[in-house]
PDB file of C-alpha atoms in Angstrom:
ATOM      1  CA  MET A  28     -35.217  15.646  26.689  1.00  0.00           C
ATOM      2  CA  ASP A  29     -32.728  18.359  25.852  1.00  0.00           C
ATOM      3  CA  PRO A  30     -34.931  21.319  24.806  1.00  0.00           C
ATOM      4  CA  GLU A  31     -32.831  22.106  21.716  1.00  0.00           C
ATOM      5  CA  LEU A  32     -33.289  18.530  20.505  1.00  0.00           C
ATOM      6  CA  GLU A  33     -36.939  18.302  21.491  1.00  0.00           C
ATOM      7  CA  ALA A  34     -37.807  21.184  19.176  1.00  0.00           C
ATOM      8  CA  PHE A  35     -36.730  19.056  16.173  1.00  0.00           C
ATOM      9  CA  ILE A  36     -38.677  15.914  16.995  1.00  0.00           C
ATOM     10  CA  PRO A  37     -41.795  16.826  14.943  1.00  0.00           C
ATOM     11  CA  PHE A  38     -39.578  17.174  11.839  1.00  0.00           C
ATOM     12  CA  LEU A  39     -37.791  13.837  12.146  1.00  0.00           C
ATOM     13  CA  PRO A  40     -38.494  11.307   9.331  1.00  0.00           C
ATOM     14  CA  ASP A  41     -40.386   8.197  10.253  1.00  0.00           C
ATOM     15  CA  LEU A  42     -38.498   5.537   8.239  1.00  0.00           C
ATOM     16  CA  ASP A  43     -40.386   2.300   7.738  1.00  0.00           C
ATOM     17  CA  LEU A  44     -37.754  -0.440   8.124  1.00  0.00           C
ATOM     18  CA  ASN A  45     -40.324  -3.024   7.009  1.00  0.00           C
ATOM     19  CA  ASP A  46     -39.794  -1.497   3.533  1.00  0.00           C
ATOM     20  CA  PRO A  47     -35.973  -1.291   3.277  1.00  0.00           C
ATOM     21  CA  VAL A  48     -35.888  -0.042  -0.325  1.00  0.00           C
ATOM     22  CA  THR A  49     -38.089   2.923   0.411  1.00  0.00           C
ATOM     23  CA  ALA A  50     -36.322   3.595   3.672  1.00  0.00           C
ATOM     24  CA  ARG A  51     -33.008   3.797   1.827  1.00  0.00           C
ATOM     25  CA  LYS A  52     -34.415   6.118  -0.767  1.00  0.00           C
ATOM     26  CA  ASP A  53     -35.966   8.488   1.806  1.00  0.00           C
ATOM     27  CA  PHE A  54     -32.836   8.549   3.948  1.00  0.00           C
ATOM     28  CA  ALA A  55     -30.620   9.175   0.927  1.00  0.00           C
ATOM     29  CA  GLU A  56     -32.815  12.029  -0.234  1.00  0.00           C
ATOM     30  CA  ARG A  57     -32.705  13.689   3.225  1.00  0.00           C
ATOM     31  CA  ALA A  58     -28.988  13.268   3.438  1.00  0.00           C
ATOM     32  CA  ALA A  59     -28.530  14.778  -0.031  1.00  0.00           C
ATOM     33  CA  ALA A  60     -30.442  17.842   1.055  1.00  0.00           C
ATOM     34  CA  THR A  61     -28.006  18.635   3.844  1.00  0.00           C
ATOM     35  CA  PRO A  62     -25.130  21.118   3.289  1.00  0.00           C
ATOM     36  CA  ALA A  63     -22.003  19.450   1.933  1.00  0.00           C
ATOM     37  CA  PRO A  64     -19.079  19.374   4.377  1.00  0.00           C
ATOM     38  CA  ASP A  65     -15.978  21.475   3.811  1.00  0.00           C
ATOM     39  CA  THR A  66     -13.310  19.057   2.560  1.00  0.00           C
ATOM     40  CA  SER A  67     -10.815  21.723   1.367  1.00  0.00           C
ATOM     41  CA  ASN A  68      -8.323  20.685   4.001  1.00  0.00           C
ATOM     42  CA  MET A  69      -8.273  17.031   3.049  1.00  0.00           C
ATOM     43  CA  GLU A  70      -8.004  14.640   0.112  1.00  0.00           C
ATOM     44  CA  VAL A  71     -11.131  12.515  -0.534  1.00  0.00           C
ATOM     45  CA  GLU A  72     -10.639   9.424  -2.670  1.00  0.00           C
ATOM     46  CA  ASP A  73     -12.998   6.592  -3.676  1.00  0.00           C
ATOM     47  CA  ARG A  74     -11.285   3.196  -3.893  1.00  0.00           C
ATOM     48  CA  ILE A  75     -12.231  -0.435  -4.382  1.00  0.00           C
ATOM     49  CA  VAL A  76     -10.933  -2.955  -1.917  1.00  0.00           C
ATOM     50  CA  PRO A  77     -10.336  -6.365  -3.572  1.00  0.00           C
ATOM     51  CA  ALA A  78     -12.402  -8.960  -1.710  1.00  0.00           C
ATOM     52  CA  ASP A  79     -15.100 -11.515  -2.405  1.00  0.00           C
ATOM     53  CA  PRO A  80     -17.049  -9.503  -3.400  1.00  0.00           C
ATOM     54  CA  ASP A  81     -15.096  -6.228  -3.742  1.00  0.00           C
ATOM     55  CA  VAL A  82     -15.864  -3.470  -1.200  1.00  0.00           C
ATOM     56  CA  ALA A  83     -16.153   0.212  -2.069  1.00  0.00           C
ATOM     57  CA  VAL A  84     -14.497   2.680   0.391  1.00  0.00           C
ATOM     58  CA  ARG A  85     -14.072   6.388   0.613  1.00  0.00           C
ATOM     59  CA  ILE A  86     -10.847   7.571   2.128  1.00  0.00           C
ATOM     60  CA  TYR A  87     -10.418  10.957   3.917  1.00  0.00           C
ATOM     61  CA  ARG A  88      -6.854  12.173   4.363  1.00  0.00           C
ATOM     62  CA  PRO A  89      -6.472  15.476   6.205  1.00  0.00           C
ATOM     63  CA  HIS A  90      -3.574  17.511   4.842  1.00  0.00           C
ATOM     64  CA  GLN A  91      -2.103  17.605   8.347  1.00  0.00           C
ATOM     65  CA  ALA A  92      -3.011  14.014   9.085  1.00  0.00           C
ATOM     66  CA  ALA A  93      -1.351  12.149  11.882  1.00  0.00           C
ATOM     67  CA  ARG A  94      -0.310   8.590  11.014  1.00  0.00           C
ATOM     68  CA  GLY A  95      -3.392   6.938  12.540  1.00  0.00           C
ATOM     69  CA  ALA A  96      -6.495   5.710  10.715  1.00  0.00           C
ATOM     70  CA  ILE A  97      -9.940   4.413  11.519  1.00  0.00           C
ATOM     71  CA  VAL A  98     -11.966   1.901   9.524  1.00  0.00           C
ATOM     72  CA  TRP A  99     -15.408   3.472   9.821  1.00  0.00           C
ATOM     73  CA  MET A 100     -18.862   1.840   9.441  1.00  0.00           C
ATOM     74  CA  HIS A 101     -21.987   3.964   8.912  1.00  0.00           C
ATOM     75  CA  GLY A 102     -25.232   3.562  10.830  1.00  0.00           C
ATOM     76  CA  GLY A 103     -28.643   2.606   9.464  1.00  0.00           C
ATOM     77  CA  GLY A 104     -29.620  -0.574  11.249  1.00  0.00           C
ATOM     78  CA  GLY A 105     -27.597  -2.593   8.739  1.00  0.00           C
ATOM     79  CA  VAL A 106     -30.485  -1.882   6.362  1.00  0.00           C
ATOM     80  CA  PHE A 107     -29.816   1.629   4.926  1.00  0.00           C
ATOM     81  CA  GLY A 108     -26.910   4.120   4.605  1.00  0.00           C
ATOM     82  CA  ASN A 109     -23.974   4.304   2.178  1.00  0.00           C
ATOM     83  CA  LEU A 110     -20.822   6.255   1.482  1.00  0.00           C
ATOM     84  CA  ASP A 111     -22.780   9.309   0.385  1.00  0.00           C
ATOM     85  CA  THR A 112     -25.099   9.477   3.357  1.00  0.00           C
ATOM     86  CA  GLU A 113     -22.134   9.042   5.677  1.00  0.00           C
ATOM     87  CA  HIS A 114     -20.015  11.565   3.859  1.00  0.00           C
ATOM     88  CA  PRO A 115     -20.662  14.517   6.253  1.00  0.00           C
ATOM     89  CA  TRP A 116     -19.859  12.366   9.310  1.00  0.00           C
ATOM     90  CA  ALA A 117     -16.735  10.783   7.841  1.00  0.00           C
ATOM     91  CA  ALA A 118     -15.404  14.178   6.699  1.00  0.00           C
ATOM     92  CA  ARG A 119     -16.120  15.785  10.045  1.00  0.00           C
ATOM     93  CA  THR A 120     -14.440  12.928  11.937  1.00  0.00           C
ATOM     94  CA  ALA A 121     -11.299  13.258   9.768  1.00  0.00           C
ATOM     95  CA  ASP A 122     -11.245  17.024  10.151  1.00  0.00           C
ATOM     96  CA  LEU A 123     -11.668  17.072  13.900  1.00  0.00           C
ATOM     97  CA  SER A 124      -9.476  14.091  14.751  1.00  0.00           C
ATOM     98  CA  GLY A 125      -6.684  14.384  12.220  1.00  0.00           C
ATOM     99  CA  ALA A 126      -7.074  10.682  11.479  1.00  0.00           C
ATOM    100  CA  VAL A 127      -7.324   9.090   8.056  1.00  0.00           C
ATOM    101  CA  VAL A 128     -10.935   7.855   7.847  1.00  0.00           C
ATOM    102  CA  ILE A 129     -11.739   4.835   5.663  1.00  0.00           C
ATOM    103  CA  SER A 130     -15.513   4.779   5.261  1.00  0.00           C
ATOM    104  CA  VAL A 131     -16.823   1.318   4.313  1.00  0.00           C
ATOM    105  CA  ASN A 132     -19.742   0.714   1.943  1.00  0.00           C
ATOM    106  CA  TYR A 133     -20.657  -2.644   3.428  1.00  0.00           C
ATOM    107  CA  ARG A 134     -23.495  -4.789   2.063  1.00  0.00           C
ATOM    108  CA  LEU A 135     -26.939  -4.212   3.445  1.00  0.00           C
ATOM    109  CA  ALA A 136     -29.692  -6.515   4.784  1.00  0.00           C
ATOM    110  CA  PRO A 137     -32.036  -8.105   4.086  1.00  0.00           C
ATOM    111  CA  GLU A 138     -30.577  -8.766   0.624  1.00  0.00           C
ATOM    112  CA  HIS A 139     -27.236  -9.501   2.205  1.00  0.00           C
ATOM    113  CA  ARG A 140     -27.663 -10.847   5.696  1.00  0.00           C
ATOM    114  CA  TYR A 141     -25.016 -11.564   8.347  1.00  0.00           C
ATOM    115  CA  PRO A 142     -22.111 -12.171   7.946  1.00  0.00           C
ATOM    116  CA  ALA A 143     -21.965 -10.087   4.716  1.00  0.00           C
ATOM    117  CA  ALA A 144     -21.467  -6.704   6.378  1.00  0.00           C
ATOM    118  CA  LEU A 145     -18.925  -8.119   8.828  1.00  0.00           C
ATOM    119  CA  ASP A 146     -17.001  -9.866   6.063  1.00  0.00           C
ATOM    120  CA  ASP A 147     -16.822  -6.572   4.141  1.00  0.00           C
ATOM    121  CA  ALA A 148     -15.608  -4.575   7.163  1.00  0.00           C
ATOM    122  CA  TYR A 149     -13.041  -7.200   8.083  1.00  0.00           C
ATOM    123  CA  ALA A 150     -11.701  -7.292   4.507  1.00  0.00           C
ATOM    124  CA  VAL A 151     -11.216  -3.515   4.615  1.00  0.00           C
ATOM    125  CA  LEU A 152      -9.387  -3.822   7.981  1.00  0.00           C
ATOM    126  CA  ILE A 153      -6.982  -6.352   6.449  1.00  0.00           C
ATOM    127  CA  TRP A 154      -6.499  -4.224   3.310  1.00  0.00           C
ATOM    128  CA  THR A 155      -5.822  -1.128   5.415  1.00  0.00           C
ATOM    129  CA  ALA A 156      -3.146  -2.890   7.415  1.00  0.00           C
ATOM    130  CA  GLU A 157      -1.509  -4.406   4.283  1.00  0.00           C
ATOM    131  CA  HIS A 158      -1.556  -1.035   2.467  1.00  0.00           C
ATOM    132  CA  ALA A 159      -0.501   1.128   5.464  1.00  0.00           C
ATOM    133  CA  ALA A 160       2.620   2.399   3.726  1.00  0.00           C
ATOM    134  CA  GLU A 161       0.720   3.431   0.656  1.00  0.00           C
ATOM    135  CA  LEU A 162      -1.996   5.086   2.767  1.00  0.00           C
ATOM    136  CA  GLY A 163       0.654   6.914   4.810  1.00  0.00           C
ATOM    137  CA  ILE A 164      -0.455   5.403   8.105  1.00  0.00           C
ATOM    138  CA  ASP A 165       1.226   3.446  10.906  1.00  0.00           C
ATOM    139  CA  PRO A 166      -0.087  -0.180  10.844  1.00  0.00           C
ATOM    140  CA  GLU A 167       0.060  -0.177  14.635  1.00  0.00           C
ATOM    141  CA  ARG A 168      -2.368   2.792  14.795  1.00  0.00           C
ATOM    142  CA  ILE A 169      -5.487   1.525  13.177  1.00  0.00           C
ATOM    143  CA  ALA A 170      -8.818   1.825  14.946  1.00  0.00           C
ATOM    144  CA  VAL A 171     -12.283   0.599  14.048  1.00  0.00           C
ATOM    145  CA  GLY A 172     -15.520   2.464  14.755  1.00  0.00           C
ATOM    146  CA  GLY A 173     -18.963   3.550  13.685  1.00  0.00           C
ATOM    147  CA  HIS A 174     -22.455   4.723  14.523  1.00  0.00           C
ATOM    148  CA  SER A 175     -25.285   2.460  15.665  1.00  0.00           C
ATOM    149  CA  ALA A 176     -25.363  -0.755  13.643  1.00  0.00           C
ATOM    150  CA  GLY A 177     -21.989   0.263  12.173  1.00  0.00           C
ATOM    151  CA  ALA A 178     -20.573   0.511  15.706  1.00  0.00           C
ATOM    152  CA  GLY A 179     -21.875  -3.020  16.357  1.00  0.00           C
ATOM    153  CA  ILE A 180     -20.088  -4.235  13.279  1.00  0.00           C
ATOM    154  CA  ALA A 181     -16.915  -2.476  14.422  1.00  0.00           C
ATOM    155  CA  ALA A 182     -17.172  -4.273  17.827  1.00  0.00           C
ATOM    156  CA  ALA A 183     -17.570  -7.567  15.986  1.00  0.00           C
ATOM    157  CA  VAL A 184     -14.518  -6.789  13.787  1.00  0.00           C
ATOM    158  CA  ALA A 185     -12.510  -6.317  16.985  1.00  0.00           C
ATOM    159  CA  LEU A 186     -13.670  -9.709  18.311  1.00  0.00           C
ATOM    160  CA  ARG A 187     -12.828 -11.422  15.053  1.00  0.00           C
ATOM    161  CA  ALA A 188      -9.421  -9.822  14.735  1.00  0.00           C
ATOM    162  CA  ARG A 189      -8.591 -10.936  18.249  1.00  0.00           C
ATOM    163  CA  ASP A 190      -9.795 -14.543  17.654  1.00  0.00           C
ATOM    164  CA  GLN A 191      -8.267 -14.958  14.229  1.00  0.00           C
ATOM    165  CA  GLN A 192      -4.954 -13.167  15.015  1.00  0.00           C
ATOM    166  CA  GLY A 193      -5.868 -10.528  12.470  1.00  0.00           C
ATOM    167  CA  PRO A 194      -4.353  -7.035  12.152  1.00  0.00           C
ATOM    168  CA  PRO A 195      -3.719  -5.326  15.523  1.00  0.00           C
ATOM    169  CA  ILE A 196      -6.507  -2.847  16.371  1.00  0.00           C
ATOM    170  CA  ARG A 197      -5.454   0.126  18.430  1.00  0.00           C
ATOM    171  CA  PHE A 198      -8.880   1.346  19.524  1.00  0.00           C
ATOM    172  CA  GLN A 199     -12.636   0.899  19.020  1.00  0.00           C
ATOM    173  CA  LEU A 200     -14.869   3.987  18.777  1.00  0.00           C
ATOM    174  CA  LEU A 201     -18.448   2.838  19.360  1.00  0.00           C
ATOM    175  CA  ASN A 202     -21.183   5.453  19.115  1.00  0.00           C
ATOM    176  CA  GLU A 203     -24.547   4.147  20.341  1.00  0.00           C
ATOM    177  CA  PRO A 204     -23.679   0.645  19.114  1.00  0.00           C
ATOM    178  CA  GLY A 205     -26.225  -2.119  18.388  1.00  0.00           C
ATOM    179  CA  LEU A 206     -24.667  -5.024  20.250  1.00  0.00           C
ATOM    180  CA  ASP A 207     -27.458  -7.382  21.300  1.00  0.00           C
ATOM    181  CA  ASP A 208     -30.280  -8.961  19.283  1.00  0.00           C
ATOM    182  CA  ARG A 209     -32.041 -10.032  22.481  1.00  0.00           C
ATOM    183  CA  GLU A 210     -34.653  -7.718  24.053  1.00  0.00           C
ATOM    184  CA  GLN A 211     -33.513  -8.244  27.617  1.00  0.00           C
ATOM    185  CA  THR A 212     -32.555  -4.815  28.908  1.00  0.00           C
ATOM    186  CA  TRP A 213     -34.813  -2.220  30.448  1.00  0.00           C
ATOM    187  CA  SER A 214     -34.194   0.325  27.698  1.00  0.00           C
ATOM    188  CA  ARG A 215     -34.901  -2.201  24.874  1.00  0.00           C
ATOM    189  CA  GLN A 216     -38.177  -3.270  26.514  1.00  0.00           C
ATOM    190  CA  HIS A 217     -39.459   0.154  27.517  1.00  0.00           C
ATOM    191  CA  PHE A 218     -38.354   2.622  24.825  1.00  0.00           C
ATOM    192  CA  THR A 219     -41.299   1.968  22.498  1.00  0.00           C
ATOM    193  CA  ASP A 220     -41.909   5.522  21.276  1.00  0.00           C
ATOM    194  CA  THR A 221     -38.514   7.207  21.487  1.00  0.00           C
ATOM    195  CA  PRO A 222     -37.565   9.535  18.607  1.00  0.00           C
ATOM    196  CA  TRP A 223     -35.921   8.189  15.407  1.00  0.00           C
ATOM    197  CA  MET A 224     -35.201   4.699  16.752  1.00  0.00           C
ATOM    198  CA  ASN A 225     -37.481   2.668  19.076  1.00  0.00           C
ATOM    199  CA  ARG A 226     -37.847  -0.901  20.258  1.00  0.00           C
ATOM    200  CA  ASP A 227     -39.784  -2.121  17.186  1.00  0.00           C
ATOM    201  CA  LYS A 228     -37.502  -0.502  14.583  1.00  0.00           C
ATOM    202  CA  ILE A 229     -34.407  -2.016  16.250  1.00  0.00           C
ATOM    203  CA  ALA A 230     -36.104  -5.433  16.435  1.00  0.00           C
ATOM    204  CA  THR A 231     -36.955  -5.171  12.731  1.00  0.00           C
ATOM    205  CA  SER A 232     -33.330  -4.295  11.924  1.00  0.00           C
ATOM    206  CA  TRP A 233     -32.073  -7.369  13.720  1.00  0.00           C
ATOM    207  CA  ARG A 234     -34.615  -9.549  11.870  1.00  0.00           C
ATOM    208  CA  HIS A 235     -33.340  -8.187   8.556  1.00  0.00           C
ATOM    209  CA  TYR A 236     -29.721  -8.596   9.600  1.00  0.00           C
ATOM    210  CA  LEU A 237     -29.941 -12.146  10.979  1.00  0.00           C
ATOM    211  CA  GLY A 238     -32.781 -13.695   8.995  1.00  0.00           C
ATOM    212  CA  SER A 239     -33.351 -17.225  10.309  1.00  0.00           C
ATOM    213  CA  ARG A 240     -29.723 -17.640  11.355  1.00  0.00           C
ATOM    214  CA  PRO A 241     -29.047 -17.855  15.099  1.00  0.00           C
ATOM    215  CA  ALA A 242     -26.974 -14.980  16.397  1.00  0.00           C
ATOM    216  CA  THR A 243     -23.355 -15.539  17.250  1.00  0.00           C
ATOM    217  CA  PRO A 244     -20.966 -13.174  19.039  1.00  0.00           C
ATOM    218  CA  TYR A 245     -19.725 -11.972  15.655  1.00  0.00           C
ATOM    219  CA  ALA A 246     -23.322 -10.978  14.819  1.00  0.00           C
ATOM    220  CA  ALA A 247     -24.250  -9.626  18.266  1.00  0.00           C
ATOM    221  CA  PRO A 248     -21.084  -8.884  20.282  1.00  0.00           C
ATOM    222  CA  ALA A 249     -22.998  -8.770  23.575  1.00  0.00           C
ATOM    223  CA  ARG A 250     -23.291 -12.510  23.231  1.00  0.00           C
ATOM    224  CA  ALA A 251     -19.508 -12.979  23.509  1.00  0.00           C
ATOM    225  CA  THR A 252     -18.569 -14.675  26.748  1.00  0.00           C
ATOM    226  CA  ASP A 253     -14.926 -13.602  26.773  1.00  0.00           C
ATOM    227  CA  LEU A 254     -14.095  -9.901  26.189  1.00  0.00           C
ATOM    228  CA  SER A 255     -10.482 -10.064  27.374  1.00  0.00           C
ATOM    229  CA  GLY A 256      -7.711  -8.984  25.011  1.00  0.00           C
ATOM    230  CA  LEU A 257      -9.884  -6.503  23.052  1.00  0.00           C
ATOM    231  CA  PRO A 258      -8.731  -3.023  22.113  1.00  0.00           C
ATOM    232  CA  PRO A 259      -9.503  -0.058  24.422  1.00  0.00           C
ATOM    233  CA  ALA A 260     -12.895   1.398  23.728  1.00  0.00           C
ATOM    234  CA  TYR A 261     -14.805   4.635  23.724  1.00  0.00           C
ATOM    235  CA  ILE A 262     -18.524   3.937  24.092  1.00  0.00           C
ATOM    236  CA  ALA A 263     -21.128   6.684  23.829  1.00  0.00           C
ATOM    237  CA  THR A 264     -24.770   6.201  24.741  1.00  0.00           C
ATOM    238  CA  ALA A 265     -27.892   8.352  24.459  1.00  0.00           C
ATOM    239  CA  GLU A 266     -30.323   8.615  27.334  1.00  0.00           C
ATOM    240  CA  PHE A 267     -33.441   7.849  25.271  1.00  0.00           C
ATOM    241  CA  CYS A 268     -31.933   5.154  23.133  1.00  0.00           C
ATOM    242  CA  PRO A 269     -33.100   1.498  23.156  1.00  0.00           C
ATOM    243  CA  ASN A 270     -29.446   0.388  22.859  1.00  0.00           C
ATOM    244  CA  ARG A 271     -28.457   2.391  25.964  1.00  0.00           C
ATOM    245  CA  ASP A 272     -28.444  -0.378  28.592  1.00  0.00           C
ATOM    246  CA  GLU A 273     -26.819  -3.034  26.436  1.00  0.00           C
ATOM    247  CA  ASP A 274     -24.033  -0.542  25.646  1.00  0.00           C
ATOM    248  CA  ILE A 275     -23.463   0.291  29.308  1.00  0.00           C
ATOM    249  CA  ALA A 276     -23.489  -3.352  30.229  1.00  0.00           C
ATOM    250  CA  TYR A 277     -20.937  -4.111  27.473  1.00  0.00           C
ATOM    251  CA  ALA A 278     -18.721  -1.339  28.735  1.00  0.00           C
ATOM    252  CA  LEU A 279     -18.811  -2.751  32.262  1.00  0.00           C
ATOM    253  CA  ARG A 280     -17.994  -6.232  30.960  1.00  0.00           C
ATOM    254  CA  LEU A 281     -15.043  -4.856  29.005  1.00  0.00           C
ATOM    255  CA  LEU A 282     -13.784  -3.184  32.191  1.00  0.00           C
ATOM    256  CA  GLN A 283     -14.202  -6.365  34.135  1.00  0.00           C
ATOM    257  CA  ALA A 284     -12.223  -8.180  31.436  1.00  0.00           C
ATOM    258  CA  GLY A 285      -9.319  -5.776  31.833  1.00  0.00           C
ATOM    259  CA  VAL A 286     -10.088  -3.582  28.830  1.00  0.00           C
ATOM    260  CA  SER A 287      -9.762   0.175  29.256  1.00  0.00           C
ATOM    261  CA  VAL A 288     -13.070   1.971  28.530  1.00  0.00           C
ATOM    262  CA  ASP A 289     -14.097   5.615  28.176  1.00  0.00           C
ATOM    263  CA  LEU A 290     -17.920   5.546  28.647  1.00  0.00           C
ATOM    264  CA  HIS A 291     -20.079   8.558  28.027  1.00  0.00           C
ATOM    265  CA  GLN A 292     -23.792   8.647  28.692  1.00  0.00           C
ATOM    266  CA  TRP A 293     -25.238  11.805  27.192  1.00  0.00           C
ATOM    267  CA  PRO A 294     -28.264  13.093  29.097  1.00  0.00           C
ATOM    268  CA  GLY A 295     -31.288  14.438  27.257  1.00  0.00           C
ATOM    269  CA  THR A 296     -30.290  12.850  23.939  1.00  0.00           C
ATOM    270  CA  PHE A 297     -31.851  10.229  21.696  1.00  0.00           C
ATOM    271  CA  HIS A 298     -30.475   7.725  19.188  1.00  0.00           C
ATOM    272  CA  GLY A 299     -28.889   9.674  16.337  1.00  0.00           C
ATOM    273  CA  SER A 300     -29.785  13.053  17.776  1.00  0.00           C
ATOM    274  CA  GLN A 301     -26.281  14.438  17.208  1.00  0.00           C
ATOM    275  CA  ALA A 302     -27.338  14.866  13.545  1.00  0.00           C
ATOM    276  CA  ILE A 303     -29.080  17.955  14.886  1.00  0.00           C
ATOM    277  CA  LEU A 304     -25.883  19.914  14.646  1.00  0.00           C
ATOM    278  CA  SER A 305     -27.274  23.208  16.032  1.00  0.00           C
ATOM    279  CA  ALA A 306     -27.771  21.732  19.467  1.00  0.00           C
ATOM    280  CA  ALA A 307     -25.017  22.438  21.981  1.00  0.00           C
ATOM    281  CA  VAL A 308     -25.112  18.847  23.262  1.00  0.00           C
ATOM    282  CA  SER A 309     -24.631  17.541  19.741  1.00  0.00           C
ATOM    283  CA  GLN A 310     -21.587  19.723  19.262  1.00  0.00           C
ATOM    284  CA  ARG A 311     -20.160  18.421  22.552  1.00  0.00           C
ATOM    285  CA  GLN A 312     -20.832  14.800  21.468  1.00  0.00           C
ATOM    286  CA  ILE A 313     -19.128  15.215  18.101  1.00  0.00           C
ATOM    287  CA  THR A 314     -16.132  17.033  19.575  1.00  0.00           C
ATOM    288  CA  ASP A 315     -15.711  14.369  22.257  1.00  0.00           C
ATOM    289  CA  LEU A 316     -15.811  11.507  19.760  1.00  0.00           C
ATOM    290  CA  ALA A 317     -13.119  13.076  17.626  1.00  0.00           C
ATOM    291  CA  ALA A 318     -10.970  13.984  20.645  1.00  0.00           C
ATOM    292  CA  ALA A 319     -11.152  10.438  21.917  1.00  0.00           C
ATOM    293  CA  LEU A 320      -9.975   9.158  18.538  1.00  0.00           C
ATOM    294  CA  ARG A 321      -7.181  11.708  18.362  1.00  0.00           C
ATOM    295  CA  ARG A 322      -5.899  10.675  21.807  1.00  0.00           C
ATOM    296  CA  ALA A 323      -6.137   6.963  20.990  1.00  0.00           C
ATOM    297  CA  LEU A 324      -4.106   7.271  17.762  1.00  0.00           C
ATOM    298  CA  ALA A 325      -1.529   9.742  19.102  1.00  0.00           C
TER     299      ALA A 325
END
């Protein structure tokens, strides 16, 4: 473990995902206690995307924005997280990448199981492409991305857009994505006591997300048998993350399907550890994510 990160482990919250309502409340309270990001160099606007049901989004437009955008999904196992808890990350991504960031307030499980979150994210992708002129972006330069469960939803959006001839997606930015509901990899089976997220918490998240419904590739993208024709991807993994091996396997399968992949495995890190902003490795991770997005949308 990176020593700068290890020092913070005793202070990490232990969210009980078996109690989603309390987990949301605790996570929101901790997020609210963090310093607000500097948004003086961008416009931040809350909008409602017409859909069934409507989807709330928060749009971050840097004053010197390029004409690219990313439809961004927050983390939280599909169970917790919202526009406010994701606000620091979305603002930082916009600031460092120069991209317009459209943060999606997708519906949460278990009240709203799959495919609710995917439907919300896909509706925002379509809306973004249709309103590109109004948003000041190039419809050919739209990416999808997210953290953790949000990154898994982003990967599913890319699959669905390919299969349904949806809006063209330039790039997928997948940070520690949750891609596979099956516990078949070494990291999923053995990381039982890793910080923040471990095997049992991720299994609980999948149970909330899927309910009794069998997983499809749009729910768990690792189940997709054909990964050809997908957008280029940046995939970041953490060494002590249960998702690590399924993410690396997905990156390899994308490469074998002819999809360009930038794969980064960050040593000494754990799932979500880049929230510890004071650590040098976290700063490198955040900078690298934004730089990858900037290059992809150039």
